[in-house]
Amino acid sequence: MRAGSASADITPSVPLNVVGQGHVRNGEYTHDPLTVNAAAFAYEDRRVALVSCDLVLIDDKYTREIQRKCEEACGIPAASVLIGCTHTHTAPAASDILVGDVSPEFIDLLTRSIVYVVGRALNDLEEVDLYAGNGWLEQMGFNRRGYRKDGSAEMYHGCWNEDFSGLEGPRDGQVGVIFARRKNGDLKFIIPSFASHATTLELGCFYSADLVGAVRNHLHKVLGEDVDVIYLNGAAGDISPTNLESRELANWWRDEEGWARSGLYLGSEIVKVITSTPTPMPEPTLRLAQSVLKIPMREYGDIFPKDISDIKEARENWAKLMAKLSPLDVHISVVRLGKAAICTTSGEIYSAIGLAIKKGSPADVTLISEITDGNVGYVPTPDAFAHGGYSAFPATSSMLAEDAAEIITKTAITLLGKAFS
């Protein structure tokens, strides 16, 4: 097995809209750098590149164009370049559906930077030993959908509300880590995956990789600045740093103190996995299994608008959107690296989906990477649709049919089986 890695800074030098909230904000200064980071793998005649971008998401049209340019410039098949996002909410827009303008100059910078890091990672290929292991966090990464006593659910409806009656879904505290060492034993790069929105600083008017920037800072401090960190956002569609079950600790992982604390907490667990995994994986196998699903949009359904005129207009607009967009392309990929696997999806999947994929995986260690190779919005569990609330409510951020979670889960497990057959 040969592997290489590279990184590049994509922090804008001018104020641009930063996205991830329902109002316009500008990046007035740099809190910590925005980067793109890549790992490339080669075995026999196969090559795969994995890219992690400090952005909330990248639309399909930009993703396909960037992949095409990687193929042109680097000679790697476009479909073998997997481009994911860390989901920070304090970075410029690479999507037309978010509140905030897309800067053509930034898209050009992003495109050139991804092509650059993919090319550098491929040029950096060398014989390595690959390792994989799992850690666990008891905190930081909580289900963010709280039940009301009437059975409905809403994002951030916590115990400070009199009608709070528990959490809708599970969390996933597993920290998956794949890392590479050069033949002399030096650490080359790290690929960690954890399920949580990277939103400790989500309301900021600055540029920041947020949680991921804090984790990266800690890893560089402990392991060396030259170690590349290709961070993957796990199944975190309904997971955030806010603890809905504790008034006192609700915001323990938020704001400046929470940002630093989360970097130390998650970063230390990643270091623990690395230092407690002394033996490389014995099989250097590299395989890539992929599928592009055609999943229709769901009907608007029963909602509770302010008045009857609202529901008429909303349903008419939704029907127009369906005619234009449905069905949506949902990209799913599995990269097998020895006895470990990375499973990617273009959906922002709920935690229960990631847990089901891991349970059905034949790999010893399975990393999840959501919002990869485009964006199709939230993928809630079937139960969540009945409970309503943001991310389950029909919107441009949540469009897929109600059986999408089942289809994606089954497809991912099938691809995992194919990669390990």
Short mmCIF file of C-alpha atoms in Angstrom, two decimals:
data_model
loop_
_atom_site.label_atom_id
_atom_site.label_comp_id
_atom_site.label_asym_id
_atom_site.label_seq_id
_atom_site.Cartn_x
_atom_site.Cartn_y
_atom_site.Cartn_z
CA MET A 1 0.00 0.00 0.00
CA ARG A 2 1.22 3.47 -0.91
CA ALA A 3 -0.30 6.63 0.51
CA GLY A 4 0.26 10.36 0.35
CA SER A 5 -1.28 13.49 1.85
CA ALA A 6 -1.37 17.25 1.44
CA SER A 7 -3.18 20.33 2.75
CA ALA A 8 -3.85 23.91 1.65
CA ASP A 9 -5.27 27.06 3.23
CA ILE A 10 -8.53 28.35 1.70
CA THR A 11 -9.23 31.18 4.16
CA PRO A 12 -10.47 34.20 2.16
CA SER A 13 -8.49 37.42 2.37
CA VAL A 14 -11.64 39.55 2.03
CA PRO A 15 -14.99 39.59 3.90
CA LEU A 16 -17.44 37.11 2.37
CA ASN A 17 -20.79 35.80 3.56
CA VAL A 18 -20.37 32.89 5.98
CA VAL A 19 -23.20 30.39 5.92
CA GLY A 20 -25.02 27.86 8.06
CA GLN A 21 -27.63 30.06 9.75
CA GLY A 22 -30.87 31.69 8.66
CA HIS A 23 -29.39 35.17 8.41
CA VAL A 24 -26.55 36.83 6.51
CA ARG A 25 -23.18 37.14 8.27
CA ASN A 26 -19.76 38.20 7.04
CA GLY A 27 -16.35 36.75 7.79
CA GLU A 28 -14.86 39.88 9.34
CA TYR A 29 -11.59 38.24 10.43
CA THR A 30 -9.89 34.83 10.75
CA HIS A 31 -10.47 33.01 14.03
CA ASP A 32 -8.56 29.96 12.80
CA PRO A 33 -7.68 28.81 9.26
CA LEU A 34 -10.02 27.11 6.80
CA THR A 35 -8.24 24.32 4.99
CA VAL A 36 -8.65 21.52 2.48
CA ASN A 37 -6.85 18.27 3.32
CA ALA A 38 -6.36 15.19 1.18
CA ALA A 39 -5.15 11.61 1.54
CA ALA A 40 -4.40 9.52 -1.53
CA PHE A 41 -4.08 5.73 -1.65
CA ALA A 42 -2.60 3.47 -4.31
CA TYR A 43 -2.51 -0.32 -4.49
CA GLU A 44 -1.81 -2.31 -7.66
CA ASP A 45 -3.66 -0.37 -10.40
CA ARG A 46 -6.14 1.37 -8.07
CA ARG A 47 -5.98 4.94 -6.79
CA VAL A 48 -8.41 6.77 -4.51
CA ALA A 49 -8.25 10.31 -3.12
CA LEU A 50 -10.18 11.45 -0.05
CA VAL A 51 -10.61 15.21 0.47
CA SER A 52 -11.92 17.01 3.57
CA CYS A 53 -12.96 20.67 3.24
CA ASP A 54 -13.68 23.13 6.05
CA LEU A 55 -17.06 24.12 4.61
CA VAL A 56 -20.69 23.51 5.56
CA LEU A 57 -21.36 21.73 2.24
CA ILE A 58 -20.60 21.84 -1.49
CA ASP A 59 -23.39 21.65 -4.07
CA ASP A 60 -23.38 18.83 -6.58
CA LYS A 61 -22.64 21.11 -9.54
CA TYR A 62 -19.43 22.41 -7.94
CA THR A 63 -18.43 18.94 -6.75
CA ARG A 64 -18.77 17.36 -10.19
CA GLU A 65 -16.76 20.17 -11.80
CA ILE A 66 -13.99 19.92 -9.21
CA GLN A 67 -13.81 16.14 -9.64
CA ARG A 68 -13.64 16.58 -13.42
CA LYS A 69 -10.75 19.02 -13.09
CA CYS A 70 -8.94 16.62 -10.75
CA GLU A 71 -9.20 13.94 -13.43
CA GLU A 72 -7.89 16.32 -16.08
CA ALA A 73 -4.98 17.59 -13.99
CA CYS A 74 -4.05 14.50 -11.98
CA GLY A 75 -5.09 11.54 -14.13
CA ILE A 76 -7.25 10.00 -11.40
CA PRO A 77 -10.83 9.03 -12.32
CA ALA A 78 -13.28 11.74 -11.22
CA ALA A 79 -15.41 9.24 -9.30
CA SER A 80 -12.32 8.16 -7.32
CA VAL A 81 -11.97 11.65 -5.81
CA LEU A 82 -14.26 11.77 -2.77
CA ILE A 83 -14.88 15.32 -1.54
CA GLY A 84 -16.40 15.77 1.91
CA CYS A 85 -17.11 18.71 4.23
CA THR A 86 -16.45 19.13 7.94
CA HIS A 87 -19.72 21.12 8.18
CA THR A 88 -18.41 24.23 9.92
CA HIS A 89 -21.01 27.04 9.95
CA THR A 90 -18.36 29.79 9.80
CA ALA A 91 -17.05 29.42 6.25
CA PRO A 92 -18.01 30.87 2.84
CA ALA A 93 -20.83 29.45 0.76
CA ALA A 94 -20.31 26.71 -1.79
CA SER A 95 -24.04 26.18 -2.17
CA ASP A 96 -26.87 28.18 -3.72
CA ILE A 97 -29.51 26.90 -1.26
CA LEU A 98 -28.04 28.53 1.86
CA VAL A 99 -28.63 32.05 3.20
CA GLY A 100 -25.62 33.92 1.85
CA ASP A 101 -24.12 34.64 -1.55
CA VAL A 102 -21.69 32.34 -3.34
CA SER A 103 -18.49 34.14 -4.33
CA PRO A 104 -17.21 33.03 -7.76
CA GLU A 105 -13.72 34.02 -6.65
CA PHE A 106 -13.97 31.72 -3.64
CA ILE A 107 -15.27 28.82 -5.75
CA ASP A 108 -12.26 29.35 -8.02
CA LEU A 109 -9.93 29.30 -4.99
CA LEU A 110 -11.64 26.18 -3.65
CA THR A 111 -11.40 24.40 -7.01
CA ARG A 112 -7.74 25.22 -7.51
CA SER A 113 -6.93 24.23 -3.92
CA ILE A 114 -8.63 20.83 -4.13
CA VAL A 115 -6.96 20.04 -7.46
CA TYR A 116 -3.66 21.12 -5.88
CA VAL A 117 -3.96 18.94 -2.76
CA VAL A 118 -5.12 15.91 -4.74
CA GLY A 119 -2.15 16.31 -7.08
CA ARG A 120 0.27 16.84 -4.20
CA ALA A 121 -1.10 13.82 -2.32
CA LEU A 122 -0.68 11.63 -5.41
CA ASN A 123 2.85 12.92 -5.92
CA ASP A 124 3.53 12.22 -2.24
CA LEU A 125 2.70 8.49 -2.52
CA GLU A 126 5.09 6.27 -0.58
CA GLU A 127 5.02 2.85 1.05
CA VAL A 128 3.24 3.09 4.40
CA ASP A 129 1.81 0.97 7.18
CA LEU A 130 -1.88 1.59 7.84
CA TYR A 131 -3.49 1.38 11.26
CA ALA A 132 -7.09 1.60 12.45
CA GLY A 133 -8.83 1.73 15.81
CA ASN A 134 -11.83 3.04 17.71
CA GLY A 135 -12.13 5.33 20.70
CA TRP A 136 -15.16 6.55 22.63
CA LEU A 137 -16.44 9.86 24.01
CA GLU A 138 -19.05 9.91 26.75
CA GLN A 139 -19.89 13.54 25.97
CA MET A 140 -19.72 16.12 23.16
CA GLY A 141 -22.06 15.04 20.43
CA PHE A 142 -25.65 14.82 21.71
CA ASN A 143 -28.96 14.19 19.98
CA ARG A 144 -30.35 17.65 19.33
CA ARG A 145 -34.02 16.76 18.73
CA GLY A 146 -36.11 16.89 21.89
CA TYR A 147 -39.61 15.50 22.38
CA ARG A 148 -42.52 17.53 23.63
CA LYS A 149 -45.11 15.77 25.75
CA ASP A 150 -47.51 15.77 22.80
CA GLY A 151 -45.11 13.53 20.85
CA SER A 152 -43.78 16.19 18.49
CA ALA A 153 -40.08 17.00 18.29
CA GLU A 154 -38.00 20.09 17.64
CA MET A 155 -34.34 20.93 17.37
CA TYR A 156 -32.88 22.17 20.70
CA HIS A 157 -36.10 21.58 22.63
CA GLY A 158 -34.39 20.78 25.93
CA CYS A 159 -35.06 20.13 29.59
CA TRP A 160 -35.44 23.87 30.26
CA ASN A 161 -38.87 23.59 28.62
CA GLU A 162 -41.67 22.36 30.88
CA ASP A 163 -43.00 19.96 28.24
CA PHE A 164 -39.61 18.34 27.46
CA SER A 165 -39.99 14.55 27.57
CA GLY A 166 -36.69 13.14 26.31
CA LEU A 167 -34.57 12.77 23.20
CA GLU A 168 -35.84 11.46 19.89
CA GLY A 169 -32.81 9.43 18.89
CA PRO A 170 -29.42 8.03 19.91
CA ARG A 171 -25.93 9.50 19.80
CA ASP A 172 -22.77 7.78 18.56
CA GLY A 173 -19.80 8.34 20.83
CA GLN A 174 -17.43 6.21 18.76
CA VAL A 175 -14.30 7.91 17.43
CA GLY A 176 -12.99 6.02 14.41
CA VAL A 177 -9.38 6.63 13.39
CA ILE A 178 -7.31 5.45 10.41
CA PHE A 179 -3.71 6.60 10.31
CA ALA A 180 -0.56 6.00 8.30
CA ARG A 181 3.07 5.68 9.34
CA ARG A 182 6.08 5.90 7.07
CA LYS A 183 8.33 2.87 7.00
CA ASN A 184 10.65 4.61 9.49
CA GLY A 185 7.74 4.81 11.96
CA ASP A 186 6.97 8.51 11.61
CA LEU A 187 3.31 9.47 11.60
CA LYS A 188 2.24 10.69 8.15
CA PHE A 189 -1.48 11.48 8.34
CA ILE A 190 -4.62 10.88 10.40
CA ILE A 191 -8.21 10.30 9.27
CA PRO A 192 -10.58 10.67 12.24
CA SER A 193 -14.38 10.48 12.16
CA PHE A 194 -16.80 11.63 14.85
CA ALA A 195 -20.56 12.27 14.74
CA SER A 196 -21.35 15.84 15.76
CA HIS A 197 -22.19 19.10 14.08
CA ALA A 198 -18.98 21.16 14.11
CA THR A 199 -20.85 24.12 15.58
CA THR A 200 -19.28 25.27 18.84
CA LEU A 201 -18.86 28.74 17.30
CA GLU A 202 -21.70 28.61 14.75
CA LEU A 203 -22.97 32.20 15.22
CA GLY A 204 -19.57 33.83 14.70
CA CYS A 205 -18.90 36.59 12.18
CA PHE A 206 -15.47 35.26 11.32
CA TYR A 207 -13.76 32.43 9.47
CA SER A 208 -13.25 29.25 11.48
CA ALA A 209 -13.04 25.50 11.01
CA ASP A 210 -14.85 25.45 14.38
CA LEU A 211 -14.64 22.16 16.28
CA VAL A 212 -12.41 20.66 13.60
CA GLY A 213 -9.97 23.55 13.84
CA ALA A 214 -9.67 23.04 17.59
CA VAL A 215 -9.09 19.30 17.11
CA ARG A 216 -6.53 19.91 14.40
CA ASN A 217 -4.70 22.44 16.59
CA HIS A 218 -4.41 19.90 19.40
CA LEU A 219 -3.23 17.10 17.11
CA HIS A 220 -0.59 19.33 15.55
CA LYS A 221 0.59 20.45 18.97
CA VAL A 222 0.95 16.89 20.24
CA LEU A 223 1.92 14.99 17.09
CA GLY A 224 3.63 17.59 14.91
CA GLU A 225 2.66 20.33 12.47
CA ASP A 226 3.64 18.18 9.48
CA VAL A 227 0.98 15.52 10.21
CA ASP A 228 -2.00 16.04 7.90
CA VAL A 229 -5.47 15.67 9.44
CA ILE A 230 -8.24 14.61 7.06
CA TYR A 231 -11.28 15.00 9.32
CA LEU A 232 -14.56 13.27 8.41
CA ASN A 233 -17.90 14.35 9.81
CA GLY A 234 -19.80 11.28 10.99
CA ALA A 235 -23.55 10.68 10.92
CA ALA A 236 -24.50 13.95 12.60
CA GLY A 237 -27.72 15.16 11.00
CA ASP A 238 -29.42 15.16 14.41
CA ILE A 239 -26.31 15.54 16.59
CA SER A 240 -24.73 18.72 18.01
CA PRO A 241 -22.56 19.91 20.92
CA THR A 242 -25.63 20.97 22.97
CA ASN A 243 -26.71 18.68 25.83
CA LEU A 244 -30.52 18.94 25.93
CA GLU A 245 -30.75 16.87 29.11
CA SER A 246 -28.72 19.20 31.36
CA ARG A 247 -29.39 22.85 32.17
CA GLU A 248 -25.95 23.24 33.73
CA LEU A 249 -23.95 21.55 30.96
CA ALA A 250 -26.10 22.49 27.96
CA ASN A 251 -23.44 24.77 26.48
CA TRP A 252 -20.32 23.14 27.97
CA TRP A 253 -18.99 22.46 24.47
CA ARG A 254 -19.93 25.85 22.97
CA ASP A 255 -18.44 29.34 22.68
CA GLU A 256 -14.72 30.07 23.00
CA GLU A 257 -14.17 27.98 26.13
CA GLY A 258 -16.17 25.11 24.67
CA TRP A 259 -14.22 25.34 21.41
CA ALA A 260 -10.89 24.94 23.20
CA ARG A 261 -12.32 22.26 25.51
CA SER A 262 -13.74 20.22 22.61
CA GLY A 263 -10.44 20.29 20.74
CA LEU A 264 -8.66 18.95 23.81
CA TYR A 265 -11.34 16.32 24.53
CA LEU A 266 -11.81 14.88 21.03
CA GLY A 267 -8.20 15.47 20.02
CA SER A 268 -6.94 13.61 23.08
CA GLU A 269 -9.14 10.62 22.30
CA ILE A 270 -7.74 10.51 18.77
CA VAL A 271 -4.20 10.58 20.20
CA LYS A 272 -5.20 7.80 22.60
CA VAL A 273 -6.33 5.60 19.71
CA ILE A 274 -3.08 6.24 17.85
CA THR A 275 -0.83 5.55 20.83
CA SER A 276 -2.76 2.41 21.82
CA THR A 277 -2.73 0.85 18.33
CA PRO A 278 0.79 -0.57 17.92
CA THR A 279 0.16 -3.09 15.16
CA PRO A 280 -0.54 -2.16 11.51
CA MET A 281 -3.29 -3.82 9.53
CA PRO A 282 -1.85 -6.96 7.87
CA GLU A 283 -3.73 -6.68 4.57
CA PRO A 284 -3.00 -3.66 2.36
CA THR A 285 -6.11 -4.15 0.21
CA LEU A 286 -7.59 -1.06 -1.48
CA ARG A 287 -11.04 -1.29 -2.98
CA LEU A 288 -13.67 1.26 -4.01
CA ALA A 289 -17.36 0.33 -4.29
CA GLN A 290 -19.85 2.99 -5.35
CA SER A 291 -23.49 3.59 -6.18
CA VAL A 292 -25.54 6.59 -7.30
CA LEU A 293 -29.12 6.21 -6.13
CA LYS A 294 -32.09 7.97 -7.72
CA ILE A 295 -34.29 8.85 -4.74
CA PRO A 296 -37.43 10.94 -5.31
CA MET A 297 -38.48 13.91 -3.24
CA ARG A 298 -41.29 13.29 -0.78
CA GLU A 299 -44.74 14.82 -1.00
CA TYR A 300 -45.33 17.91 1.10
CA GLY A 301 -47.58 15.99 3.46
CA ASP A 302 -49.53 17.20 6.47
CA ILE A 303 -48.06 20.24 8.16
CA PHE A 304 -49.34 22.87 10.52
CA PRO A 305 -49.11 26.32 8.88
CA LYS A 306 -50.30 29.65 10.22
CA ASP A 307 -53.42 29.52 8.06
CA ILE A 308 -54.87 27.62 5.15
CA SER A 309 -53.44 30.03 2.53
CA ASP A 310 -49.90 29.19 3.71
CA ILE A 311 -50.34 25.48 3.10
CA LYS A 312 -51.76 26.10 -0.39
CA GLU A 313 -48.81 28.27 -1.43
CA ALA A 314 -46.23 25.98 0.19
CA ARG A 315 -47.62 22.90 -1.55
CA GLU A 316 -47.71 24.67 -4.91
CA ASN A 317 -44.07 25.77 -4.53
CA TRP A 318 -43.06 22.28 -3.40
CA ALA A 319 -44.72 20.72 -6.45
CA LYS A 320 -42.73 23.06 -8.71
CA LEU A 321 -39.53 22.10 -6.90
CA MET A 322 -40.32 18.40 -7.31
CA ALA A 323 -40.90 18.83 -11.02
CA LYS A 324 -37.51 20.52 -11.33
CA LEU A 325 -35.33 18.38 -9.05
CA SER A 326 -36.88 14.98 -8.37
CA PRO A 327 -35.37 12.40 -8.28
CA LEU A 328 -32.16 13.43 -6.53
CA ASP A 329 -28.81 11.73 -7.05
CA VAL A 330 -27.56 10.27 -3.77
CA HIS A 331 -23.90 9.27 -3.91
CA ILE A 332 -22.64 6.44 -1.70
CA SER A 333 -19.06 5.16 -1.68
CA VAL A 334 -17.12 2.61 0.33
CA VAL A 335 -13.33 2.69 0.47
CA ARG A 336 -11.80 -0.47 1.86
CA LEU A 337 -8.37 0.00 3.44
CA GLY A 338 -7.22 -3.38 4.70
CA LYS A 339 -9.59 -4.36 7.50
CA ALA A 340 -10.98 -0.82 7.82
CA ALA A 341 -13.58 0.99 5.73
CA ILE A 342 -14.71 4.53 5.02
CA CYS A 343 -18.38 4.83 4.05
CA THR A 344 -19.44 8.14 2.50
CA THR A 345 -22.82 9.56 1.56
CA SER A 346 -24.00 12.86 0.12
CA GLY A 347 -26.81 12.98 2.67
CA GLU A 348 -26.70 14.64 6.08
CA ILE A 349 -27.77 11.43 7.77
CA TYR A 350 -29.25 10.96 11.23
CA SER A 351 -27.11 9.19 13.82
CA ALA A 352 -29.25 6.03 13.83
CA ILE A 353 -28.43 5.51 10.15
CA GLY A 354 -24.70 5.68 10.80
CA LEU A 355 -25.06 3.24 13.69
CA ALA A 356 -26.99 0.81 11.47
CA ILE A 357 -24.34 0.99 8.75
CA LYS A 358 -21.58 0.31 11.27
CA LYS A 359 -23.53 -2.61 12.72
CA GLY A 360 -23.88 -4.16 9.26
CA SER A 361 -20.27 -3.54 8.26
CA PRO A 362 -17.82 -6.46 7.96
CA ALA A 363 -14.89 -4.11 8.65
CA ASP A 364 -13.08 -4.09 11.98
CA VAL A 365 -13.23 -0.27 11.96
CA THR A 366 -15.82 1.68 9.94
CA LEU A 367 -15.64 5.44 9.51
CA ILE A 368 -18.67 7.42 8.30
CA SER A 369 -18.36 10.58 6.21
CA GLU A 370 -21.60 12.44 5.51
CA ILE A 371 -22.09 15.38 3.10
CA THR A 372 -19.55 13.83 0.73
CA ASP A 373 -19.66 14.04 -3.08
CA GLY A 374 -22.41 16.63 -3.10
CA ASN A 375 -25.38 17.45 -0.92
CA VAL A 376 -28.94 16.11 -0.86
CA GLY A 377 -29.90 17.55 2.53
CA TYR A 378 -31.00 15.84 5.71
CA VAL A 379 -31.86 12.16 5.76
CA PRO A 380 -34.11 11.65 8.81
CA THR A 381 -35.22 8.31 10.22
CA PRO A 382 -38.78 7.21 9.33
CA ASP A 383 -40.02 7.99 12.85
CA ALA A 384 -38.72 11.56 12.70
CA PHE A 385 -41.10 12.54 9.91
CA ALA A 386 -44.06 11.91 12.18
CA HIS A 387 -42.54 14.09 14.90
CA GLY A 388 -41.92 17.11 12.65
CA GLY A 389 -39.52 19.89 13.46
CA TYR A 390 -36.49 21.26 11.65
CA SER A 391 -34.58 18.75 9.49
CA ALA A 392 -37.66 16.48 9.29
CA PHE A 393 -39.92 19.27 8.04
CA PRO A 394 -40.08 19.61 4.22
CA ALA A 395 -37.63 22.27 3.02
CA THR A 396 -34.79 22.62 0.52
CA SER A 397 -32.57 21.24 3.30
CA SER A 398 -34.79 18.14 3.74
CA MET A 399 -36.34 16.83 0.55
CA LEU A 400 -35.84 13.07 0.20
CA ALA A 401 -38.63 10.49 0.33
CA GLU A 402 -39.40 8.95 3.72
CA ASP A 403 -37.81 5.61 2.80
CA ALA A 404 -34.47 7.25 1.91
CA ALA A 405 -32.86 6.23 5.22
CA GLU A 406 -33.68 2.56 4.61
CA ILE A 407 -32.47 2.68 1.00
CA ILE A 408 -29.20 4.40 1.91
CA THR A 409 -28.54 2.03 4.82
CA LYS A 410 -29.16 -1.10 2.74
CA THR A 411 -27.07 0.21 -0.15
CA ALA A 412 -24.16 1.15 2.11
CA ILE A 413 -24.15 -2.27 3.76
CA THR A 414 -24.32 -3.97 0.36
CA LEU A 415 -21.35 -1.92 -0.89
CA LEU A 416 -19.42 -2.75 2.27
CA GLY A 417 -20.08 -6.43 1.65
CA LYS A 418 -18.93 -6.06 -1.96
CA ALA A 419 -15.72 -4.30 -0.90
CA PHE A 420 -14.94 -7.11 1.57
CA SER A 421 -16.08 -10.07 -0.55
#
